[in-house]
CSV table of C-alpha atoms in Angstrom, one decimal:
chain,number,residue,atom,x,y,z
A,1,MET,CA,48.0,115.9,31.9
A,2,SER,CA,49.2,112.7,30.3
A,3,ASP,CA,47.0,109.9,31.4
A,4,VAL,CA,49.0,107.0,29.9
A,5,ALA,CA,52.8,107.1,29.7
A,6,PHE,CA,55.3,104.6,28.2
A,7,VAL,CA,58.7,104.8,29.9
A,8,LEU,CA,61.5,103.2,27.9
A,9,GLY,CA,64.7,102.6,29.8
A,10,GLY,CA,68.4,102.3,28.8
A,11,GLY,CA,70.3,99.1,28.2
A,12,GLY,CA,72.2,99.0,24.9
A,13,VAL,CA,71.6,96.0,22.7
A,14,LEU,CA,69.2,94.6,25.4
A,15,GLY,CA,66.8,97.3,24.3
A,16,ALA,CA,65.5,95.0,21.6
A,17,SER,CA,63.2,93.7,24.3
A,18,GLU,CA,61.4,97.0,24.2
A,19,VAL,CA,60.3,96.5,20.6
A,20,GLY,CA,58.6,93.3,21.6
A,21,MET,CA,56.8,95.1,24.4
A,22,LEU,CA,55.7,97.9,22.1
A,23,ARG,CA,54.3,95.3,19.7
A,24,ALA,CA,52.3,93.8,22.6
A,25,LEU,CA,51.0,97.2,23.8
A,26,VAL,CA,49.8,98.1,20.3
A,27,ALA,CA,48.1,94.8,19.8
A,28,ALA,CA,46.3,95.4,23.1
A,29,ASP,CA,45.1,98.8,21.9
A,30,ILE,CA,47.0,100.6,24.6
A,31,ALA,CA,48.0,104.0,23.3
A,32,PRO,CA,50.3,106.5,25.1
A,33,ASP,CA,49.7,110.2,25.7
A,34,LEU,CA,53.4,110.5,26.6
A,35,VAL,CA,56.6,108.7,25.7
A,36,ILE,CA,59.7,109.1,27.9
A,37,GLY,CA,63.0,107.6,26.8
A,38,THR,CA,66.6,107.2,28.0
A,39,SER,CA,69.5,106.1,25.8
A,40,ILE,CA,68.4,103.1,23.6
A,41,GLY,CA,64.9,103.8,25.0
A,42,ALA,CA,65.1,107.2,23.5
A,43,VAL,CA,65.8,105.7,20.1
A,44,ASN,CA,62.9,103.2,20.4
A,45,GLY,CA,60.7,105.9,22.0
A,46,ALA,CA,61.3,108.6,19.4
A,47,VAL,CA,60.6,106.4,16.5
A,48,PHE,CA,57.4,105.0,18.1
A,49,ALA,CA,56.2,108.5,19.2
A,50,SER,CA,56.5,109.6,15.5
A,51,ALA,CA,53.6,107.3,14.7
A,52,PRO,CA,52.4,104.8,17.4
A,53,THR,CA,51.2,102.1,15.1
A,54,SER,CA,52.0,98.4,14.3
A,55,GLU,CA,53.7,99.6,11.1
A,56,THR,CA,56.1,101.7,13.2
A,57,VAL,CA,56.9,98.7,15.4
A,58,GLU,CA,57.8,96.8,12.2
A,59,ARG,CA,60.0,99.7,11.2
A,60,LEU,CA,61.7,99.5,14.6
A,61,GLU,CA,62.4,95.8,14.1
A,62,THR,CA,64.0,96.6,10.7
A,63,LEU,CA,66.0,99.3,12.4
A,64,TRP,CA,67.3,96.9,15.0
A,65,THR,CA,68.5,94.6,12.2
A,66,LYS,CA,70.7,97.5,11.1
A,67,LEU,CA,72.1,98.1,14.7
A,68,SER,CA,74.6,95.4,13.9
A,69,ALA,CA,78.3,95.0,14.0
A,70,ASP,CA,78.5,96.2,10.5
A,71,ASP,CA,76.7,99.5,11.1
A,72,VAL,CA,76.6,101.7,14.3
A,73,PHE,CA,79.3,99.8,16.2
A,74,GLY,CA,81.1,98.3,13.3
A,75,GLY,CA,84.7,98.2,12.4
A,76,SER,CA,87.6,95.9,13.3
A,77,ALA,CA,89.4,96.0,16.7
A,78,LEU,CA,92.3,97.8,15.0
A,79,ARG,CA,89.9,100.4,13.6
A,80,ARG,CA,88.3,100.9,17.0
A,81,MET,CA,91.7,101.3,18.6
A,82,SER,CA,92.7,103.7,15.9
A,83,THR,CA,89.6,105.8,16.6
A,84,LEU,CA,90.4,105.8,20.3
A,85,ALA,CA,94.0,106.8,19.7
A,86,ARG,CA,92.9,109.6,17.5
A,87,THR,CA,90.1,111.0,19.6
A,88,ARG,CA,91.4,109.9,23.0
A,89,THR,CA,87.7,109.6,24.2
A,90,HIS,CA,85.7,107.1,22.2
A,91,THR,CA,86.0,104.0,20.0
A,92,HIS,CA,83.2,104.7,17.4
A,93,PRO,CA,82.2,107.7,15.3
A,94,SER,CA,78.7,109.1,15.8
A,95,ALA,CA,77.9,109.4,12.1
A,96,PRO,CA,76.5,105.8,11.6
A,97,LEU,CA,74.0,106.2,14.4
A,98,ARG,CA,73.0,109.7,13.3
A,99,ASP,CA,72.5,108.4,9.7
A,100,LEU,CA,70.3,105.6,11.0
A,101,LEU,CA,68.2,108.0,13.1
A,102,THR,CA,67.9,110.5,10.3
A,103,ALA,CA,66.6,107.8,7.9
A,104,ALA,CA,64.0,106.8,10.5
A,105,LEU,CA,63.0,110.3,11.7
A,106,GLY,CA,64.1,112.9,9.2
A,107,ASP,CA,66.9,115.3,9.7
A,108,GLU,CA,64.8,118.4,10.5
A,109,ARG,CA,61.9,116.8,12.5
A,110,ARG,CA,61.3,118.4,15.8
A,111,ILE,CA,60.3,116.9,19.1
A,112,GLU,CA,57.2,119.1,19.3
A,113,ASP,CA,56.0,117.8,15.9
A,114,LEU,CA,55.9,114.1,16.8
A,115,ARG,CA,52.5,112.5,16.9
A,116,VAL,CA,52.8,111.7,20.6
A,117,ARG,CA,54.3,113.9,23.3
A,118,PHE,CA,57.9,112.8,23.7
A,119,GLN,CA,60.8,113.7,26.0
A,120,CYS,CA,64.3,112.2,26.5
A,121,VAL,CA,67.0,112.7,29.0
A,122,ALA,CA,70.8,113.2,28.7
A,123,ALA,CA,73.6,114.0,31.1
A,124,SER,CA,75.0,117.5,30.9
A,125,ILE,CA,78.7,117.5,31.3
A,126,GLU,CA,79.1,121.2,32.2
A,127,ARG,CA,76.2,121.2,34.7
A,128,ALA,CA,76.7,117.6,36.0
A,129,ALA,CA,72.9,117.3,35.8
A,130,GLU,CA,70.2,115.6,33.9
A,131,HIS,CA,68.8,117.6,31.0
A,132,TRP,CA,65.4,116.9,29.5
A,133,PHE,CA,64.8,117.6,25.8
A,134,VAL,CA,61.3,118.7,25.3
A,135,ARG,CA,61.7,120.6,22.0
A,136,GLY,CA,64.2,121.0,19.2
A,137,ARG,CA,65.5,118.6,16.6
A,138,VAL,CA,64.6,115.1,17.7
A,139,VAL,CA,67.7,113.4,16.1
A,140,ASP,CA,70.0,115.7,18.1
A,141,ALA,CA,68.2,115.0,21.3
A,142,VAL,CA,68.3,111.2,20.8
A,143,MET,CA,71.9,111.3,19.9
A,144,ALA,CA,72.7,113.2,23.1
A,145,SER,CA,70.6,110.7,25.2
A,146,SER,CA,72.5,107.8,23.5
A,147,ALA,CA,76.1,109.0,23.7
A,148,VAL,CA,77.5,106.1,25.6
A,149,PRO,CA,80.7,107.2,27.4
A,150,GLY,CA,83.8,105.7,25.8
A,151,LEU,CA,81.9,104.3,22.8
A,152,LEU,CA,80.5,107.5,21.3
A,153,PRO,CA,81.6,111.1,21.6
A,154,PRO,CA,79.7,113.7,23.6
A,155,VAL,CA,77.0,115.5,21.7
A,156,GLU,CA,77.2,119.3,21.6
A,157,ILE,CA,74.0,121.3,21.4
A,158,ASP,CA,73.9,125.0,21.8
A,159,GLY,CA,77.4,125.1,23.4
A,160,GLU,CA,76.6,122.4,26.0
A,161,HIS,CA,77.9,118.8,25.9
A,162,TYR,CA,75.9,115.7,26.7
A,163,LEU,CA,76.5,112.1,27.5
A,164,ASP,CA,74.2,109.1,27.8
A,165,GLY,CA,71.0,109.7,29.8
A,166,GLY,CA,71.5,106.4,31.6
A,167,LEU,CA,74.1,108.1,33.7
A,168,VAL,CA,71.5,110.3,35.4
A,169,ASN,CA,68.1,108.6,34.9
A,170,SER,CA,68.1,105.2,33.4
A,171,ILE,CA,64.4,104.3,33.9
A,172,PRO,CA,62.6,107.7,34.4
A,173,VAL,CA,59.4,106.7,36.0
A,174,GLY,CA,59.4,109.7,38.2
A,175,ARG,CA,59.5,112.1,35.2
A,176,ALA,CA,56.4,110.5,33.7
A,177,ILE,CA,54.5,110.9,37.0
A,178,ALA,CA,55.7,114.4,37.4
A,179,LEU,CA,54.2,115.2,34.0
A,180,GLY,CA,50.8,113.9,35.1
A,181,ALA,CA,50.8,110.3,34.1
A,182,ARG,CA,48.3,108.2,36.0
A,183,THR,CA,49.1,104.9,34.3
A,184,VAL,CA,52.7,104.1,33.5
A,185,TYR,CA,54.0,101.2,31.4
A,186,VAL,CA,57.7,100.6,32.1
A,187,LEU,CA,59.6,99.0,29.2
A,188,HIS,CA,63.0,97.9,30.6
A,189,VAL,CA,65.7,95.5,29.6
A,190,GLY,CA,65.5,93.0,32.5
A,191,ARG,CA,68.6,93.8,34.5
A,192,ILE,CA,66.5,95.0,37.5
A,193,GLU,CA,65.0,91.4,37.8
A,194,ARG,CA,68.3,89.9,38.8
A,195,PRO,CA,70.1,90.6,42.1
A,196,LEU,CA,73.6,92.1,42.0
A,197,VAL,CA,76.6,90.3,43.5
A,198,PRO,CA,80.0,91.8,44.6
A,199,PRO,CA,82.5,92.2,41.8
A,200,SER,CA,85.1,89.5,41.5
A,201,ARG,CA,87.0,90.7,38.4
A,202,PRO,CA,88.6,94.1,37.5
A,203,TRP,CA,86.1,94.9,34.7
A,204,GLU,CA,83.1,94.3,37.0
A,205,VAL,CA,84.0,97.0,39.6
A,206,ALA,CA,82.8,100.0,37.6
A,207,MET,CA,79.8,98.1,36.3
A,208,VAL,CA,78.6,97.2,39.7
A,209,ALA,CA,79.1,100.8,40.9
A,210,PHE,CA,77.1,102.1,37.9
A,211,GLU,CA,74.4,99.5,38.4
A,212,ILE,CA,73.9,100.4,42.1
A,213,ALA,CA,73.4,104.1,41.2
A,214,ARG,CA,71.1,103.1,38.3
A,215,ARG,CA,68.9,100.8,40.4
A,216,HIS,CA,68.9,103.2,43.4
A,217,ARG,CA,67.3,106.0,41.4
A,218,PHE,CA,64.7,103.6,40.0
A,219,ALA,CA,63.9,102.1,43.4
A,220,ALA,CA,63.5,105.6,44.8
A,221,ASP,CA,61.1,106.5,42.0
A,222,MET,CA,59.1,103.4,42.6
A,223,ALA,CA,58.9,103.9,46.3
A,224,ALA,CA,57.5,107.4,45.7
A,225,VAL,CA,54.7,106.4,43.3
A,226,PRO,CA,51.5,108.0,44.5
A,227,ASP,CA,48.6,105.7,45.5
A,228,ASP,CA,46.5,106.9,42.5
A,229,VAL,CA,49.1,106.0,39.9
A,230,SER,CA,49.4,102.5,38.4
A,231,VAL,CA,52.8,101.3,37.3
A,232,HIS,CA,53.2,98.2,35.1
A,233,LEU,CA,56.7,96.7,34.8
A,234,LEU,CA,56.5,94.8,31.6
A,235,PRO,CA,58.4,91.5,31.6
A,236,THR,CA,61.2,90.7,29.1
A,237,GLY,CA,60.4,87.0,29.1
A,238,ASP,CA,64.1,86.2,29.4
A,239,PRO,CA,64.4,83.0,31.5
A,240,ASP,CA,67.9,84.1,32.6
A,241,PRO,CA,67.9,87.9,32.7
A,242,PRO,CA,71.3,89.5,32.5
A,243,ARG,CA,73.2,90.8,35.5
A,244,TYR,CA,74.9,93.9,34.3
A,245,VAL,CA,78.2,92.7,35.5
A,246,ASP,CA,78.1,89.6,33.4
A,247,ARG,CA,81.0,89.5,31.0
A,248,SER,CA,78.5,88.9,28.2
A,249,VAL,CA,77.3,92.5,28.5
A,250,LEU,CA,80.7,93.7,27.6
A,251,ARG,CA,80.0,92.3,24.1
A,252,TYR,CA,77.9,95.3,23.2
A,253,ARG,CA,78.3,94.6,19.5
A,254,ASP,CA,76.7,91.2,19.8
A,255,THR,CA,73.3,91.4,18.1
A,256,SER,CA,72.8,87.7,17.7
A,257,ARG,CA,69.9,87.5,20.1
A,258,VAL,CA,68.0,90.6,18.8
A,259,SER,CA,65.1,88.6,17.2
A,260,GLU,CA,64.9,86.3,20.1
A,261,ARG,CA,64.7,89.1,22.6
A,262,ILE,CA,62.0,90.8,20.6
A,263,GLN,CA,59.9,87.6,20.4
A,264,LEU,CA,60.4,86.7,24.1
A,265,ALA,CA,59.4,90.1,25.3
A,266,HIS,CA,56.4,90.2,23.0
A,267,GLU,CA,55.1,86.9,24.3
A,268,ALA,CA,55.7,87.7,27.9
A,269,ALA,CA,54.2,91.2,27.7
A,270,THR,CA,51.2,89.9,25.8
A,271,ALA,CA,50.5,87.4,28.6
A,272,TYR,CA,51.0,90.1,31.3
A,273,LEU,CA,48.6,92.5,29.6
A,274,ALA,CA,46.0,89.8,29.3
A,275,ARG,CA,46.1,89.3,33.1
A,276,SER,CA,46.1,93.0,33.9
């Protein structure tokens, strides 16, 4: 049984907020028995599970400074279009993200060897189902969980192909509870705090549809939380949390607010934990 679980949701560059939340949790001496991650939450979660300390949070902040336009999602528009024309499926190669994760976690490190029990989810293409990585090379698992459709290529592991875990379980509270967690801290990116509106522009249609599916799964998980389980939704501290259909979210390479998001979430989560 895992008494305390940290659940880190997906959300791309908005996932910087989770680093601030982790900093607040560590400062409050709240340690997890289980870490669950999806997409960017799998990145943050795997690094933290390798050594759940304040020093690791500092390493995560450094890692986020490298998740810039010059690294994982770098390259000119021409280069991105060239990659898309060549591959016909994605605009960025996976090597920069893999190199970043390898530097942070080690190429051969396995999930079962992390300091804290860790799992992450990805979407299996062949089975059209969620797949939970509970063992094996952690970098491979996190790459699969973070393979954003259209941006990064699917990740092949043992003959099966995977896409981003956010497609099937963006904030996997239910998984943590199923694994025995009695206290769950949810580290999310803030989109669930702002109501959706009907799409009014072509690029918003698919985003609204995805966000409905994403929130529906989370709402169902929350409605099914047993009476003996406590779930804490940590705040991002953003005074104007993003609606996923906002055009600004399309600027997935914009890391200009990373430090601000980390600081806002740290302050808000610290205040929340002091009241809890």
